[in-house]
PDB file of C-alpha atoms in Angstrom:
ATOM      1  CA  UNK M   1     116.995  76.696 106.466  1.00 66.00           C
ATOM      2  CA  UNK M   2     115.224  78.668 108.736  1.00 77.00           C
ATOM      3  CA  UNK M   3     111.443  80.213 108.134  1.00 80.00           C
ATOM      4  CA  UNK M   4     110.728  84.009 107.872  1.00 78.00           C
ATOM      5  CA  UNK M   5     108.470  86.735 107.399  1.00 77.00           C
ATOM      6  CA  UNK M   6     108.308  88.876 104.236  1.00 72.00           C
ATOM      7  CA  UNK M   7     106.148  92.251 104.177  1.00 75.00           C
ATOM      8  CA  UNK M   8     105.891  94.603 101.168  1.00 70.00           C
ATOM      9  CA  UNK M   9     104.381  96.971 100.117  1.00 72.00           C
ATOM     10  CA  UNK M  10     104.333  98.410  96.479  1.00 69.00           C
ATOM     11  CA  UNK M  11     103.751 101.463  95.326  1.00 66.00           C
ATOM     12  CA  UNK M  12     103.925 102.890  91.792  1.00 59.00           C
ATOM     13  CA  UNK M  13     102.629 104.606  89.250  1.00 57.00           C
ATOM     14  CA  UNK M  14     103.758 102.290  86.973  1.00 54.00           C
ATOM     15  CA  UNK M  15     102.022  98.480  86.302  1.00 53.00           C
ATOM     16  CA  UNK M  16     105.580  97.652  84.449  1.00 56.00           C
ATOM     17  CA  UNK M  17     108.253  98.759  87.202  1.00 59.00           C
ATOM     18  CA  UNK M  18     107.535  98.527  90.293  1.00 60.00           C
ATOM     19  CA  UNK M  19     109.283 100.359  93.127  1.00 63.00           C
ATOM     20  CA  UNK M  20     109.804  97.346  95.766  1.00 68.00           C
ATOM     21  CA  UNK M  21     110.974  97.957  99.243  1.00 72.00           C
ATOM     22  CA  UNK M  22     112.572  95.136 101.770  1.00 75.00           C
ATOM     23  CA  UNK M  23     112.384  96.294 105.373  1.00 78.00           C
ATOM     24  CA  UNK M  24     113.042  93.829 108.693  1.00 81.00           C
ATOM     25  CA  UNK M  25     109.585  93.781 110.593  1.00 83.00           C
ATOM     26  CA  UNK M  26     110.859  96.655 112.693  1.00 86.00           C
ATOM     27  CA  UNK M  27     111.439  99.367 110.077  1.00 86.00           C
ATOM     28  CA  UNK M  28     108.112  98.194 108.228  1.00 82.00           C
ATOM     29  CA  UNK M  29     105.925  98.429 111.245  1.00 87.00           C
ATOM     30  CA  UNK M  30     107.660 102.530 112.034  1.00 90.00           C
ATOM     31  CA  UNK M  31     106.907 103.048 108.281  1.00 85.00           C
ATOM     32  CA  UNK M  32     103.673 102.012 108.782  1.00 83.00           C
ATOM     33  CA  UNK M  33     102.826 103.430 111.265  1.00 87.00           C
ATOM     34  CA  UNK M  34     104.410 106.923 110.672  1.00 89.00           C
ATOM     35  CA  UNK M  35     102.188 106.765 107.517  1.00 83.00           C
ATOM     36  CA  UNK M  36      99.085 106.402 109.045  1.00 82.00           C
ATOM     37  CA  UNK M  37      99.706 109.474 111.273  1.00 87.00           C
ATOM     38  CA  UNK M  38      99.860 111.502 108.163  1.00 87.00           C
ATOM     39  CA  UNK M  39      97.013 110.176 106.332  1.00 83.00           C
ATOM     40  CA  UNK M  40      94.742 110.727 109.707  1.00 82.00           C
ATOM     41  CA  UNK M  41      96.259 113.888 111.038  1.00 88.00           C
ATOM     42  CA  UNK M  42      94.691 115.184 106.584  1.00 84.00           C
ATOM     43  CA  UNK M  43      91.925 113.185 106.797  1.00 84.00           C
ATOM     44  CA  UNK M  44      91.255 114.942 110.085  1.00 86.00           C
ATOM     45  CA  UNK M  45      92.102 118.247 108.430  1.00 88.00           C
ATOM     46  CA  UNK M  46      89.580 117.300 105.925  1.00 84.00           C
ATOM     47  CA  UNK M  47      86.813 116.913 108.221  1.00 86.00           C
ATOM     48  CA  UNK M  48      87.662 119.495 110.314  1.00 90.00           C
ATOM     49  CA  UNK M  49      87.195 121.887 106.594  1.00 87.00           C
ATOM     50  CA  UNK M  50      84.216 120.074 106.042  1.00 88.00           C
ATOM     51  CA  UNK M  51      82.455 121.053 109.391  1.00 90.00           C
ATOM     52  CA  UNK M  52      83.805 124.932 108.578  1.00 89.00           C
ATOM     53  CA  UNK M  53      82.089 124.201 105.538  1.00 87.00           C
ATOM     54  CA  UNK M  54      78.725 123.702 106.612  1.00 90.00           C
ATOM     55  CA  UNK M  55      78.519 125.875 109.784  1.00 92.00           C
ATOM     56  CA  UNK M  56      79.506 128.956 107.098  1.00 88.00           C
ATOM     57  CA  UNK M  57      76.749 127.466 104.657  1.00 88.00           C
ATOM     58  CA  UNK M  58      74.164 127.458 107.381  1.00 90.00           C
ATOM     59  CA  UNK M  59      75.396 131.182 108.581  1.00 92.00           C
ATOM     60  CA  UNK M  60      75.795 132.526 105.603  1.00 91.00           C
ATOM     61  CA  UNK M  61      73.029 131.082 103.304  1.00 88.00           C
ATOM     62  CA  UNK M  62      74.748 131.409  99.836  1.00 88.00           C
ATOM     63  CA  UNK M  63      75.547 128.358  97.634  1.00 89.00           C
ATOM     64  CA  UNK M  64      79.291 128.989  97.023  1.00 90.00           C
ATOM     65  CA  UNK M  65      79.132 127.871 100.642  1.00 90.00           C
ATOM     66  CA  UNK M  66      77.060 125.050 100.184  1.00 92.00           C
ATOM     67  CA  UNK M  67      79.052 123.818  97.420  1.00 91.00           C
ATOM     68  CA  UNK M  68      82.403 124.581  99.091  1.00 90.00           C
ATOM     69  CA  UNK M  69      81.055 121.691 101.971  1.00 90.00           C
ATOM     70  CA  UNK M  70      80.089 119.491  99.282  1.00 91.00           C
ATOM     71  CA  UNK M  71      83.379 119.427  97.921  1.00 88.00           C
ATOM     72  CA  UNK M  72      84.943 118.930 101.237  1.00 88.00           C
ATOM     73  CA  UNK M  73      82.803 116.655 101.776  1.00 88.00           C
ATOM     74  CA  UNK M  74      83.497 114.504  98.634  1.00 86.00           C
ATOM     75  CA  UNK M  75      87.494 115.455  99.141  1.00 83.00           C
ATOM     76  CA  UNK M  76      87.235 113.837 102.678  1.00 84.00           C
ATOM     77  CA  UNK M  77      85.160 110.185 101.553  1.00 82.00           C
ATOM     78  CA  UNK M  78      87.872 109.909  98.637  1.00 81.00           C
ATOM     79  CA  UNK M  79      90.868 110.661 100.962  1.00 79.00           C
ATOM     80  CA  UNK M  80      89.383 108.080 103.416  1.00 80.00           C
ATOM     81  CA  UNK M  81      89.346 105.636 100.306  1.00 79.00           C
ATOM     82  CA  UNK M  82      92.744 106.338  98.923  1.00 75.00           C
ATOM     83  CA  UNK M  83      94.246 106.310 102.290  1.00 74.00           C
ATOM     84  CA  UNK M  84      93.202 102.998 103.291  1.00 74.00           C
ATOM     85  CA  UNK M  85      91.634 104.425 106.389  1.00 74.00           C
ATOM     86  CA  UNK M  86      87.784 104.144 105.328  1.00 74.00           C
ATOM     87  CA  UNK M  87      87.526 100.954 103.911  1.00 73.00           C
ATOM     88  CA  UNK M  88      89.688  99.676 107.129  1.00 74.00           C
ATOM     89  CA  UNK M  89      87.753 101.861 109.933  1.00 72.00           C
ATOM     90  CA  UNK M  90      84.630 103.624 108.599  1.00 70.00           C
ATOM     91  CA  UNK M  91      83.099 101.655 106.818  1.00 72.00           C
ATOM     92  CA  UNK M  92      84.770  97.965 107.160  1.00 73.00           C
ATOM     93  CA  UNK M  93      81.221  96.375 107.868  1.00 78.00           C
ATOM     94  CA  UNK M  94      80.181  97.272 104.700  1.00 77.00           C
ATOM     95  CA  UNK M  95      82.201  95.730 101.895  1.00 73.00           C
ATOM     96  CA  UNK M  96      79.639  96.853  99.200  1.00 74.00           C
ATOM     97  CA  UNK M  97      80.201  99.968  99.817  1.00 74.00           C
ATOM     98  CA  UNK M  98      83.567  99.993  99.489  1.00 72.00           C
ATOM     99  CA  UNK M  99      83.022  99.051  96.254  1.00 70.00           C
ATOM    100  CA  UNK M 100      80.352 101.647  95.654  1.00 72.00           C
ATOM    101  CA  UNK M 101      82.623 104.383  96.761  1.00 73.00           C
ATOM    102  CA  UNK M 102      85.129 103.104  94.193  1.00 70.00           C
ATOM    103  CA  UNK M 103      83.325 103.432  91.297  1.00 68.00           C
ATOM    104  CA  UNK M 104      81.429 106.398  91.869  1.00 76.00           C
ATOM    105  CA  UNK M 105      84.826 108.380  93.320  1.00 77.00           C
ATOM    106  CA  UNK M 106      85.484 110.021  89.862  1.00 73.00           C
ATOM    107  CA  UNK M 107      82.079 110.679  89.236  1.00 79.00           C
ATOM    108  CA  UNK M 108      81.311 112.953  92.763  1.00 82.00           C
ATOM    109  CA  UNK M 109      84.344 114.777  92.470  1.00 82.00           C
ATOM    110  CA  UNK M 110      83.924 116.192  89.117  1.00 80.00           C
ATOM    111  CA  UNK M 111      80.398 116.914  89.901  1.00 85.00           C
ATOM    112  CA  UNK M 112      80.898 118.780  92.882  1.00 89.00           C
ATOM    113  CA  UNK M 113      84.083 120.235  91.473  1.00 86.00           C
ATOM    114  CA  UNK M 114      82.190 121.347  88.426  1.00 86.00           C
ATOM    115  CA  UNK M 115      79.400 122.944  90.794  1.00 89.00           C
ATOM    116  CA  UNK M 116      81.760 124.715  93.094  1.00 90.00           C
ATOM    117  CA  UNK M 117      83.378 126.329  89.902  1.00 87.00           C
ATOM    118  CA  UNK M 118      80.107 127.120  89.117  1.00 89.00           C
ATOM    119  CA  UNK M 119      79.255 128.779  92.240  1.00 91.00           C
ATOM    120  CA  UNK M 120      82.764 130.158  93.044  1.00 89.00           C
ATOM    121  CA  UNK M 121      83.006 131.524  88.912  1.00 87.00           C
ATOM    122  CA  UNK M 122      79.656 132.636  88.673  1.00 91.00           C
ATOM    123  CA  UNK M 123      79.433 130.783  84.947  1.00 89.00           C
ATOM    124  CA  UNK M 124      75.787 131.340  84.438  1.00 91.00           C
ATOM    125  CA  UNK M 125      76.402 135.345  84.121  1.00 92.00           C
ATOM    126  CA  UNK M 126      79.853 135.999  83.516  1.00 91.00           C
ATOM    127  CA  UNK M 127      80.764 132.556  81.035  1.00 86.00           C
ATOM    128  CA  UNK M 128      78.433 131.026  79.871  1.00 88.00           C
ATOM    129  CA  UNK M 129      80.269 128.864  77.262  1.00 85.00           C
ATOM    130  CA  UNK M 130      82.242 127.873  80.245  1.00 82.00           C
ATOM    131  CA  UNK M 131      79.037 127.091  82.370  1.00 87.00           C
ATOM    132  CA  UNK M 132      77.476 124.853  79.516  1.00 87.00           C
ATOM    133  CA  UNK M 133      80.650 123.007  79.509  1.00 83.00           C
ATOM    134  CA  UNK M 134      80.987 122.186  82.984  1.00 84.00           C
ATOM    135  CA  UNK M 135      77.278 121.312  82.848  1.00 87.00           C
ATOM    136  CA  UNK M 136      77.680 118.786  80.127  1.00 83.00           C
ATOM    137  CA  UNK M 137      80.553 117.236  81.657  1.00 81.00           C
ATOM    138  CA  UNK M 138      78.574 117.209  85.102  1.00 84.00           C
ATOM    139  CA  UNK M 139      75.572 115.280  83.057  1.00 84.00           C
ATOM    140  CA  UNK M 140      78.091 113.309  80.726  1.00 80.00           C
ATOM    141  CA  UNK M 141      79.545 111.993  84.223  1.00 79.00           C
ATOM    142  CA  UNK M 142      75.921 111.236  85.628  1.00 81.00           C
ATOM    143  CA  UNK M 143      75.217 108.769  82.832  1.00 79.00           C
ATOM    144  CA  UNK M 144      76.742 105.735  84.372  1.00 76.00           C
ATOM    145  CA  UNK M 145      75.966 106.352  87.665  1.00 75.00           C
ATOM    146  CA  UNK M 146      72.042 106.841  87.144  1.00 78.00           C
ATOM    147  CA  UNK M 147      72.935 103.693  84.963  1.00 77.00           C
ATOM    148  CA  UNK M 148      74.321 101.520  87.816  1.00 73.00           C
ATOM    149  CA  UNK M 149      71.548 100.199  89.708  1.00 73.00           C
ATOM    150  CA  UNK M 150      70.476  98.651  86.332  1.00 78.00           C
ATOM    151  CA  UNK M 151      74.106  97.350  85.300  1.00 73.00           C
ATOM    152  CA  UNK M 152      76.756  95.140  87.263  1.00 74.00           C
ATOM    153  CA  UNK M 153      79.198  97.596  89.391  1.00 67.00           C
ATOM    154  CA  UNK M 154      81.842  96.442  87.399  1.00 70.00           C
ATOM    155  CA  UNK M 155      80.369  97.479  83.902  1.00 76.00           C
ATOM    156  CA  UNK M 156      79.289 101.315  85.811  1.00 71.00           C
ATOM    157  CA  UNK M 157      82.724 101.506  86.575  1.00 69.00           C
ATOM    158  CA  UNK M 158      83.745 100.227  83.268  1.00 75.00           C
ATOM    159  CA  UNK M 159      81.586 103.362  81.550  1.00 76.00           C
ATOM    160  CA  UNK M 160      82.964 105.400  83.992  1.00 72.00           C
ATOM    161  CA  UNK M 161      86.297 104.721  82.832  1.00 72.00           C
ATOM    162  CA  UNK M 162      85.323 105.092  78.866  1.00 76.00           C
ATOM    163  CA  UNK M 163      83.774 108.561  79.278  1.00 74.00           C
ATOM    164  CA  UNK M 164      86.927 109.933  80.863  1.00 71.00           C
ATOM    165  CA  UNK M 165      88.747 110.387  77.543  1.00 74.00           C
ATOM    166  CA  UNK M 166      85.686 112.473  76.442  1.00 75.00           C
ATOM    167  CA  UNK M 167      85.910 114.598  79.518  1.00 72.00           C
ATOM    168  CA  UNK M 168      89.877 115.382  79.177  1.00 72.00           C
ATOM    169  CA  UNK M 169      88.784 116.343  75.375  1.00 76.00           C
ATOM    170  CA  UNK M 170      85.979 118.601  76.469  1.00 71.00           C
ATOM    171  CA  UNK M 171      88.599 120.377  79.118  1.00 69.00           C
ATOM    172  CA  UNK M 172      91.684 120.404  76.395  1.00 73.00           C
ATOM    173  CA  UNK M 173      89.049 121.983  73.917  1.00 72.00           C
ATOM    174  CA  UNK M 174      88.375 124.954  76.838  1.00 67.00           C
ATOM    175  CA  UNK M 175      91.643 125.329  77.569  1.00 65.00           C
ATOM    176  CA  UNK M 176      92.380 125.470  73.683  1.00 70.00           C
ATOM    177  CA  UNK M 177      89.561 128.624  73.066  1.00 64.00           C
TER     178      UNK M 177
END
């Protein structure tokens, strides 16, 4: 017989059934490719938020600003990540980080989220059972990642993982009173 090349790519949200496409070099390199495009053209929309972000936080001094940037800015390193385009171009050199950005993805995001809610909602004066519970699920989130540089990445990420459960709870009990 003769030799050939096989490229796939799988994608799904399930571990049990997998969506698997066959393409001729061709079609897979186009796919690609086209792909690509769209995850730079938002991660460039990202950035470009980001930088309206902080240019209104530095002319406008309030921290709804400052936390709007700080989401963008967490919005734009986990796009990068899930896109393939930061471990591949930013930050290639630096496999570590990679993995650092992995396991603390979950943990920045609801942070900042929580914060910008915070900021945007004015919790402190207007709901205050609402700010105490975005609080404690901003600390509850902390845990493992103050915890990392004494525990293996793996286990941090591990934790990570565990105290999700607990934070759906917390948000199904505030959406529940």
């Amino acid at each position: 017989g003769s030799e050939g090349e096989l490229l796939l790519r799988v994608r799904s949200t399930s571990s049990l059934a997998p969506n698997l496409v066959v393409r001729g070099i061709g079609d897979f390199e186009t796919t690609e490719n086209r792909s690509s495009r769209v995850q730079g053209i938002a991660l460039g929309a990202n950035s470009l938020l980001l930088v309206v972000g902080i240019v209104l936080s530095a002319r406008l001094q309030e921290r709804v600003y400052w936390a709007t940037a700080a989401l963008f800015l967490a919005s734009t390193v986990v796009t990068a990540y899930l896109s393939g385009l930061g471990p591949l171009i930013y930050w290639a050199a630096y496999p570590q980080l990679v993995l650092f950005v992995a396991s603390q993805m979950v943990a920045a995001i609801t942070v900042v989220g929580n914060w910008f809610f915070m900021q945007f909602l004015e919790t402190r004066s207007r709901l205050p059972r609402l700010h105490r519970l975005l609080r404690g699920s901003q600390i509850l989130v902390l845990l493992p990642v103050l915890a990392s540089p004494f525990l293996e990445m793996r286990l941090s990420f591990l934790l990570q993982q565990a105290l999700t459960p607990i934070l759906v709870a917390l948000w199904i009990a505030l959406l529940i009173a």
